[in-house]
Amino acid sequence: MYRILIVDDEFLVRLGLKTTIDWEAHGYHVVGEAANGNEALEMVESLRPDIVLADIKMPFMDGLEFITRAKKINKNLSFIILTNYESFQYAKRAMELGVSKYLLKSEINADTLLSTLESVRLDIHEEVEKGGLGERERAAYLSCNLSKGQINTCVPKERLEAPDKGLFPESSYGVIKYYCNISSLNEQSLDMLGKTAVSLVEREFPDAVYSEVIYQLHYYITLICPQGDLLQQHFLEKSQLISRKLKYYFSVKLRGGISNIMGPDQIPSMIRQAELARQRCFFGGDQFIIFDSRFQGHLKTMENIHVSSSKIARLLDEGDMSGIRSYINEIFVLLKNQMNYSHVRHVFIDFLFSAKSAMEKQGITAGENLISKLDYDNWNVLTSIEEAENYICDIFDTLMQGGGCESKYSVSVRKSIAYIEEQYALNITLQDVADHVSISKNYLSMLFKQETGINFVTYLNQYRIEKAKHLLADTNMKIYEIADSIGFYSPYYFSKVFKEITKMQCKEYRDKYSMIRQEDSD
């Protein structure tokens, strides 16, 4: 199926083109239409068309400029120029840009349109035979298919498009799907993580096609790798190397799934296999898991586990949080034994539904934090089954305390903030706070970012800098003394963080605000 983009400033021309032929019946799909070159460029980037039907004369950006700029986005994009007699000279100039087909608007009908499209299709096939389709087209294929099931979902292979013949040269391939939690990173570090991950992938898998996405506090990158002389074990070893480097530079844990090795026509199956293997990481154990056909057979024999809303309601009525925790744990023990990612997701949603039902029956008014945590889409922020269990327990803890109206934060985050306020002058870490709250470091990192909007280190630094402001304005302490008293053991680093947060140097701040306070006292 060839993807078509129609670009013309005349609505009737666009409508006429869309209705002249049955596009789908002839192997084409109209993915979009644009009224000018600016709109069309955005669509070339996002919709990844194979063929563009473009007017040569348009407002804002004429067809020639559009073709030139579109070619920079996708050098293999094919164009059919739409022109009037008086703009034929423009069409000749378009030929110089590599556009080989044009249609006179006055002569467009079903026959001429299909004939021209078929001619372009033959040209594309010739390019395929020569190996002319580049990495961009393969990456577009991967991105398009992952958009249907990129995030934590095993889409049936029938719903994934097999690549057009020749898009991936005849060889054997494997698909790898990586992911990591990014809640501990600030925006600058996150940008560097993406660049570093891509650089490492390109070095270890130089011929791979990859697609990356950030969603719900996670970074995903999926690869289609030619096998060459590599075995699955080599894929595993290279993945472990990439993971070690990312952990060293960014303190993130990369995990993922690796498919079986198959031919290019089986890429949809490999995408599904890599996702199934990746989902096994949710249950702990190995950092990277190679797909095993027994995964699918095992999943089909499992019985669904159901959550008893009536039992939860009774325990809530009795104020028995210990009983609720025991019941949640009982359910999650069964889920851990099953190792069925889909079942855990269903149970997670069932617990959220039960919490909502209990709130309605008991007339509990939920606080802002609890309302946001009851969103089913929060499933996608979780990294492990232990985190899922902790998340559910947090919700019922909050419910037991009246819905959390008195605070916008959960119990765990409130305890963490209190610990920061007590111990900020010490060299405390995320692990120290997690140990104090009795939850995992990764879970606390996710929870902290989700509820406060910033990561743990940023929150800690901002709190320390607020203390530093008072000391600068109200005391004569030296910079290094202030740095030491608020938990910064490097005056240089303290000064750097102070400037980043306040946009002022320490001395500049002291001079300005000590003067203001002096004036206020006079």
XYZ file of C-alpha atoms in Angstrom:
522
model
C 0.000 0.000 0.000
C 1.605 3.263 -1.150
C 1.027 6.323 1.034
C -0.194 9.416 -0.843
C -0.134 13.093 0.188
C -2.173 15.629 -1.847
C -1.008 19.261 -1.815
C -3.021 21.978 -3.598
C -4.369 25.353 -2.498
C -7.672 24.757 -4.310
C -10.158 22.753 -2.252
C -12.066 21.551 -5.327
C -8.858 20.182 -6.874
C -8.063 18.257 -3.694
C -11.624 16.945 -3.516
C -11.543 15.964 -7.173
C -8.299 14.041 -6.765
C -9.607 12.148 -3.732
C -12.787 11.106 -5.552
C -11.415 10.430 -9.042
C -10.374 6.841 -8.257
C -10.875 4.206 -5.578
C -7.405 4.634 -4.071
C -7.467 1.628 -1.725
C -8.612 -0.737 -4.478
C -5.547 0.169 -6.565
C -3.020 -0.193 -3.756
C -2.852 3.412 -2.533
C -3.827 5.136 0.690
C -4.338 8.916 0.949
C -2.723 9.752 4.312
C -3.382 13.493 4.196
C -4.001 16.683 2.253
C -2.512 20.163 2.598
C -3.438 23.582 1.218
C 0.114 24.962 1.092
C 3.752 24.009 1.274
C 4.168 24.840 4.965
C 1.413 22.445 5.977
C 2.712 19.838 3.563
C 6.248 19.887 4.988
C 4.921 19.036 8.444
C 2.946 16.156 6.932
C 5.973 14.856 5.035
C 7.746 14.662 8.397
C 4.894 13.127 10.405
C 2.913 11.035 7.889
C 5.835 9.665 5.854
C 4.142 9.525 2.412
C 5.695 7.622 -0.465
C 4.251 9.812 -3.246
C 3.227 13.483 -3.172
C 0.819 15.050 -5.677
C 1.737 18.750 -5.480
C 0.547 21.929 -7.181
C 3.466 23.823 -8.704
C 2.074 27.262 -7.768
C 0.860 27.783 -4.196
C 0.752 30.637 -1.678
C 3.368 31.034 1.106
C 5.729 28.537 -0.524
C 5.666 27.564 -4.184
C 5.905 23.981 -5.332
C 9.575 24.236 -6.260
C 10.656 25.386 -2.822
C 8.416 22.761 -1.238
C 10.001 19.980 -3.322
C 13.502 21.173 -2.443
C 12.778 21.225 1.285
C 10.776 17.991 1.253
C 13.692 16.219 -0.445
C 15.875 17.200 2.501
C 13.444 15.408 4.804
C 13.140 12.354 2.552
C 15.481 12.195 -0.405
C 13.606 9.189 -1.851
C 10.191 10.872 -1.871
C 8.452 10.686 -5.248
C 6.515 13.637 -6.710
C 3.790 14.083 -9.282
C 3.527 17.743 -10.253
C 0.082 19.248 -10.917
C 0.261 22.154 -13.348
C -1.647 24.400 -15.755
C -0.391 25.231 -19.257
C 0.789 28.660 -18.145
C 2.965 27.165 -15.403
C 4.614 24.611 -17.658
C 7.964 26.382 -17.292
C 7.727 25.715 -13.551
C 7.222 22.044 -14.347
C 10.395 22.042 -16.446
C 12.318 23.480 -13.494
C 10.786 20.791 -11.278
C 12.250 18.174 -13.623
C 15.663 19.611 -12.820
C 14.990 18.859 -9.151
C 14.465 15.196 -10.000
C 10.678 15.228 -10.475
C 9.951 13.077 -13.496
C 6.136 13.038 -13.638
C 3.590 15.810 -14.084
C -0.121 16.079 -14.773
C -2.005 18.891 -16.476
C -4.944 19.748 -14.242
C -7.238 20.067 -17.234
C -6.479 16.488 -18.284
C -6.793 14.730 -14.913
C -9.179 11.770 -15.018
C -9.148 8.224 -13.684
C -7.054 6.879 -16.565
C -4.370 9.590 -16.586
C -4.085 9.577 -12.806
C -3.743 5.796 -12.546
C -1.306 5.707 -15.458
C 0.925 8.327 -13.848
C 0.771 6.635 -10.455
C 1.680 3.301 -12.018
C 4.657 4.916 -13.739
C 5.854 6.317 -10.408
C 5.334 2.957 -8.751
C 7.529 1.289 -11.371
C 10.238 3.884 -10.729
C 10.088 3.109 -7.011
C 10.385 -0.623 -7.700
C 13.472 0.009 -9.823
C 14.992 1.945 -6.946
C 14.181 -0.945 -4.634
C 15.917 -3.413 -6.943
C 18.986 -1.172 -6.953
C 18.886 -0.898 -3.175
C 17.985 2.755 -3.514
C 15.559 2.950 -0.582
C 17.482 4.317 2.376
C 17.481 4.129 6.113
C 14.814 6.817 6.391
C 12.204 4.641 4.674
C 13.016 1.635 6.839
C 12.898 3.804 9.952
C 9.542 5.207 8.797
C 8.205 1.662 8.445
C 9.338 0.792 11.970
C 7.956 4.000 13.458
C 4.613 3.558 11.689
C 4.147 0.035 12.997
C 5.314 0.780 16.487
C 2.822 3.623 16.725
C 0.139 0.924 16.732
C 1.623 -0.923 19.671
C 4.744 0.803 20.928
C 3.651 1.217 24.492
C 3.410 -1.961 26.570
C 1.005 -3.771 24.281
C 1.333 -6.959 22.262
C -0.477 -6.076 19.062
C -1.429 -9.194 17.047
C 0.986 -9.622 14.191
C -1.953 -9.515 11.765
C -2.461 -5.839 12.651
C 1.135 -4.970 11.852
C 2.081 -4.300 8.261
C 4.644 -6.552 6.639
C 7.327 -4.460 4.903
C 7.038 -3.973 1.171
C 9.201 -6.413 -0.735
C 12.714 -4.994 -1.041
C 12.342 -2.476 1.777
C 14.559 -4.709 3.895
C 17.146 -6.589 1.798
C 16.887 -10.374 1.868
C 18.728 -11.413 5.013
C 17.994 -12.544 8.550
C 16.972 -9.997 11.187
C 16.271 -9.668 14.872
C 14.201 -7.085 16.721
C 15.291 -5.646 20.083
C 13.056 -3.481 22.251
C 14.795 -1.494 25.014
C 13.265 0.666 27.712
C 14.317 2.458 30.909
C 12.762 4.614 33.600
C 13.751 8.289 33.229
C 12.011 9.799 36.280
C 15.366 10.575 37.928
C 16.593 12.704 34.998
C 16.130 16.410 34.403
C 15.387 17.752 30.917
C 19.029 18.315 30.012
C 20.086 14.846 31.175
C 17.150 13.300 29.326
C 18.262 14.925 26.079
C 21.780 13.618 26.630
C 20.453 10.137 27.424
C 18.678 9.963 24.060
C 21.749 11.117 22.159
C 24.019 8.722 24.054
C 21.672 5.758 23.607
C 21.443 6.381 19.856
C 25.225 6.775 19.617
C 25.796 3.471 21.438
C 23.196 1.674 19.316
C 24.757 2.974 16.099
C 28.191 1.831 17.259
C 27.172 -1.652 18.408
C 24.565 -2.236 15.660
C 25.822 -0.063 12.769
C 23.330 -1.459 10.236
C 20.273 -1.382 12.512
C 17.136 0.658 11.922
C 15.767 2.177 15.116
C 12.817 4.174 16.398
C 12.674 5.934 19.780
C 9.884 7.445 21.870
C 9.392 8.921 25.347
C 6.139 8.110 27.113
C 4.975 8.259 30.736
C 8.408 8.556 32.423
C 9.970 5.900 30.168
C 12.344 5.990 27.229
C 11.845 3.305 24.557
C 14.075 2.482 21.624
C 13.331 -0.397 19.232
C 15.818 -1.832 16.732
C 15.575 -3.984 13.608
C 19.042 -5.513 13.295
C 20.482 -7.481 10.363
C 21.892 -10.704 11.729
C 25.077 -10.813 9.673
C 27.428 -13.082 11.608
C 25.750 -12.258 14.925
C 23.798 -14.758 17.013
C 21.097 -13.988 19.580
C 23.770 -14.333 22.239
C 25.730 -11.539 20.550
C 22.617 -9.359 20.560
C 22.385 -10.050 24.279
C 26.045 -9.231 24.957
C 25.905 -5.986 22.988
C 22.722 -5.021 24.840
C 24.441 -5.619 28.168
C 27.356 -3.424 27.056
C 25.003 -0.577 26.094
C 23.216 -0.960 29.432
C 26.445 -0.765 31.459
C 27.468 2.453 29.760
C 24.075 4.113 30.224
C 24.030 3.097 33.880
C 27.517 4.554 34.361
C 26.672 7.901 32.754
C 23.011 8.348 33.762
C 22.293 5.844 36.572
C 19.411 4.342 34.597
C 18.742 0.643 34.134
C 18.180 -0.356 30.526
C 16.149 -3.515 30.028
C 14.536 -5.188 27.062
C 13.414 -8.105 24.954
C 15.088 -9.805 21.988
C 13.169 -11.625 19.255
C 14.080 -14.761 17.357
C 16.065 -14.414 14.121
C 13.873 -14.530 10.989
C 13.462 -13.167 7.467
C 12.202 -9.657 6.626
C 8.667 -10.861 5.865
C 8.443 -11.966 9.524
C 9.285 -8.557 11.017
C 5.719 -8.102 12.424
C 6.145 -11.398 14.316
C 9.552 -10.274 15.569
C 8.161 -6.953 16.835
C 5.564 -8.893 18.809
C 8.155 -11.359 20.112
C 10.453 -8.562 21.310
C 7.545 -6.945 23.167
C 6.529 -10.252 24.782
C 10.127 -10.808 25.909
C 10.363 -7.204 27.165
C 7.232 -7.700 29.246
C 8.894 -10.613 31.065
C 11.386 -8.072 32.478
C 8.470 -6.673 34.493
C 8.733 -9.735 36.758
C 12.422 -9.299 37.608
C 15.248 -11.656 36.869
C 17.319 -11.129 33.756
C 17.835 -7.618 32.463
C 17.447 -8.731 28.834
C 15.267 -11.644 27.834
C 15.371 -13.609 24.593
C 11.973 -14.674 23.297
C 10.977 -18.275 23.911
C 8.002 -19.825 22.103
C 6.890 -21.285 25.452
C 5.969 -17.733 26.559
C 2.896 -17.748 24.320
C 1.857 -21.331 25.096
C 2.166 -20.691 28.818
C 0.035 -17.539 28.647
C -2.870 -19.290 26.926
C -3.321 -21.845 29.745
C -3.689 -19.311 32.570
C -6.855 -18.484 34.441
C -7.755 -14.848 34.994
C -7.418 -13.485 38.518
C -10.291 -11.323 39.753
C -10.389 -8.622 42.403
C -13.260 -8.751 44.900
C -14.677 -5.231 45.168
C -17.034 -6.363 47.932
C -14.173 -7.662 50.064
C -12.233 -4.426 49.596
C -15.317 -2.360 50.504
C -15.839 -4.437 53.676
C -12.199 -4.024 54.767
C -12.421 -0.280 54.132
C -15.618 -0.068 56.185
C -13.831 -1.841 59.026
C -10.787 0.447 58.715
C -8.618 -2.655 58.293
C -5.633 -1.418 56.272
C -3.603 -4.435 57.351
C -6.292 -6.688 55.886
C -6.327 -4.716 52.631
C -2.544 -4.991 52.357
C -2.726 -8.750 52.979
C -5.402 -9.138 50.299
C -3.419 -7.086 47.784
C -0.312 -9.133 48.537
C -2.275 -12.388 48.160
C -3.404 -11.335 44.673
C 0.081 -10.228 43.640
C 1.685 -13.485 44.808
C -0.585 -15.287 42.335
C 0.311 -12.781 39.605
C 4.041 -13.209 40.221
C 3.666 -16.965 39.823
C 1.740 -16.526 36.559
C 4.191 -14.009 35.031
C 1.425 -12.765 32.728
C 1.900 -9.053 32.024
C -1.586 -8.666 30.578
C -3.188 -10.210 33.677
C -1.287 -7.832 35.963
C -2.546 -4.902 33.936
C -6.158 -6.101 34.198
C -5.824 -6.606 37.956
C -4.240 -3.156 38.327
C -7.250 -1.603 36.576
C -9.638 -3.725 38.672
C -8.081 -2.382 41.879
C -8.384 1.208 40.626
C -12.023 0.563 39.720
C -12.655 -0.914 43.179
C -11.097 2.156 44.784
C -13.351 4.455 42.741
C -16.429 2.393 43.666
C -15.536 2.459 47.369
C -15.117 6.241 47.243
C -18.570 6.671 45.749
C -20.280 4.334 48.253
C -18.597 5.930 51.264
C -18.906 9.489 49.999
C -15.152 10.080 50.160
C -13.987 13.292 48.503
C -10.695 12.591 46.769
C -7.779 14.980 46.839
C -6.056 16.146 43.670
C -3.268 13.594 44.023
C -5.609 10.626 44.457
C -7.742 11.654 41.475
C -4.670 11.740 39.238
C -3.440 8.387 40.560
C -6.749 6.689 39.698
C -6.168 7.263 35.975
C -5.850 3.825 34.307
C -3.102 5.155 32.033
C -0.788 5.318 35.061
C -0.128 1.644 34.399
C 2.450 2.838 31.892
C 4.620 4.537 34.525
C 5.302 1.241 36.307
C 8.485 -0.740 35.745
C 7.978 -3.868 37.846
C 5.290 -5.943 39.510
C 6.596 -4.790 42.908
C 5.954 -1.183 41.868
C 2.420 -2.113 40.811
C 1.722 -3.639 44.230
C 3.182 -0.620 46.054
C 1.136 1.719 43.861
C -2.130 -0.028 44.753
C -1.248 -0.055 48.465
C -0.511 3.700 48.306
C -3.968 4.354 46.863
C -5.780 2.449 49.615
C -3.546 4.046 52.255
C -4.719 7.426 50.980
C -8.352 6.271 50.877
C -8.125 5.053 54.467
C -6.971 8.540 55.467
C -10.038 10.171 53.977
C -9.067 10.572 50.329
C -5.976 12.720 50.756
C -7.785 16.082 50.657
C -5.434 17.437 53.303
C -2.400 17.006 51.056
C -1.675 16.917 47.368
C 0.940 14.189 47.938
C 0.722 10.497 48.790
C 1.891 9.126 52.136
C 5.192 7.930 50.648
C 6.017 11.282 49.054
C 4.986 13.193 52.208
C 7.341 11.029 54.274
C 10.104 11.620 51.702
C 9.666 15.390 51.803
C 9.685 15.373 55.615
C 12.932 13.378 55.551
C 14.491 15.863 53.121
C 13.518 18.778 55.361
C 15.085 17.062 58.368
C 18.249 15.712 56.748
C 19.001 18.148 53.898
C 22.296 19.223 55.503
C 23.646 15.670 55.173
C 24.836 13.943 52.027
C 21.499 12.155 51.512
C 20.676 10.171 48.377
C 17.533 8.826 46.763
C 18.440 5.411 48.177
C 18.603 6.849 51.718
C 15.110 8.318 51.363
C 13.735 5.119 49.783
C 15.126 3.083 52.695
C 13.507 5.494 55.152
C 10.115 5.159 53.420
C 10.577 1.374 52.933
C 10.019 1.299 49.173
C 12.365 0.685 46.247
C 14.544 3.471 44.891
C 13.087 3.167 41.385
C 9.524 3.286 42.666
C 10.195 6.350 44.815
C 11.878 8.076 41.878
C 8.821 7.443 39.696
C 6.374 8.450 42.421
C 8.283 11.616 43.289
C 8.440 12.783 39.681
C 4.790 11.913 39.049
C 3.464 13.800 42.070
C 5.812 16.798 42.388
C 6.552 17.293 38.706
C 10.321 17.345 39.301
C 12.857 14.668 40.134
C 14.289 13.987 43.573
C 17.644 15.716 43.038
C 15.993 18.879 41.676
C 13.607 19.011 44.644
C 16.467 18.506 47.132
C 18.598 21.180 45.461
C 15.732 23.672 45.382
C 15.057 23.130 49.081
C 18.745 23.600 49.916
C 18.974 26.761 47.823
C 15.989 28.249 49.704
C 17.952 27.701 52.924
C 21.021 29.255 51.298
C 19.060 32.389 50.343
C 18.224 33.069 53.987
C 21.812 32.508 55.081
C 23.174 34.819 52.382
C 20.770 37.613 53.250
C 20.747 37.280 57.054
C 24.264 36.164 58.017
C 27.900 36.920 57.296
C 28.755 33.264 56.692
C 31.265 32.651 53.923
C 30.151 30.897 50.731
C 31.990 27.673 51.538
C 30.485 27.662 55.052
C 26.969 28.017 53.662
C 27.619 25.294 51.096
C 28.793 22.919 53.814
C 25.897 23.735 56.152
C 23.198 22.873 53.584
C 24.653 19.634 52.252
C 26.873 20.812 49.369
C 30.396 19.596 50.008
C 31.765 21.486 47.005
C 31.502 25.320 47.076
C 31.956 25.348 43.310
C 29.028 22.998 42.750
C 26.905 24.955 45.226
C 27.612 28.206 43.367
C 26.786 26.551 40.045
C 23.446 25.188 41.310
C 22.613 28.506 42.992
C 23.146 30.368 39.716
C 21.049 27.818 37.766
C 18.103 28.157 40.152
C 18.161 31.872 41.044
C 19.827 33.261 37.870
C 22.123 35.228 40.207
C 25.612 34.786 41.644
C 25.806 34.233 45.409
C 27.506 37.603 46.015
C 25.024 39.348 43.739
C 22.125 37.861 45.691
C 23.674 38.762 49.054
C 24.358 42.357 48.006
C 20.829 42.830 46.672
C 18.766 41.220 49.411
C 20.847 42.150 52.433
C 20.510 45.763 51.264
C 16.734 45.412 50.932
C 16.442 43.975 54.424
C 18.643 46.742 55.796
C 16.337 49.330 54.211
C 13.268 47.571 55.651
C 14.775 47.649 59.143
C 15.515 51.389 58.849
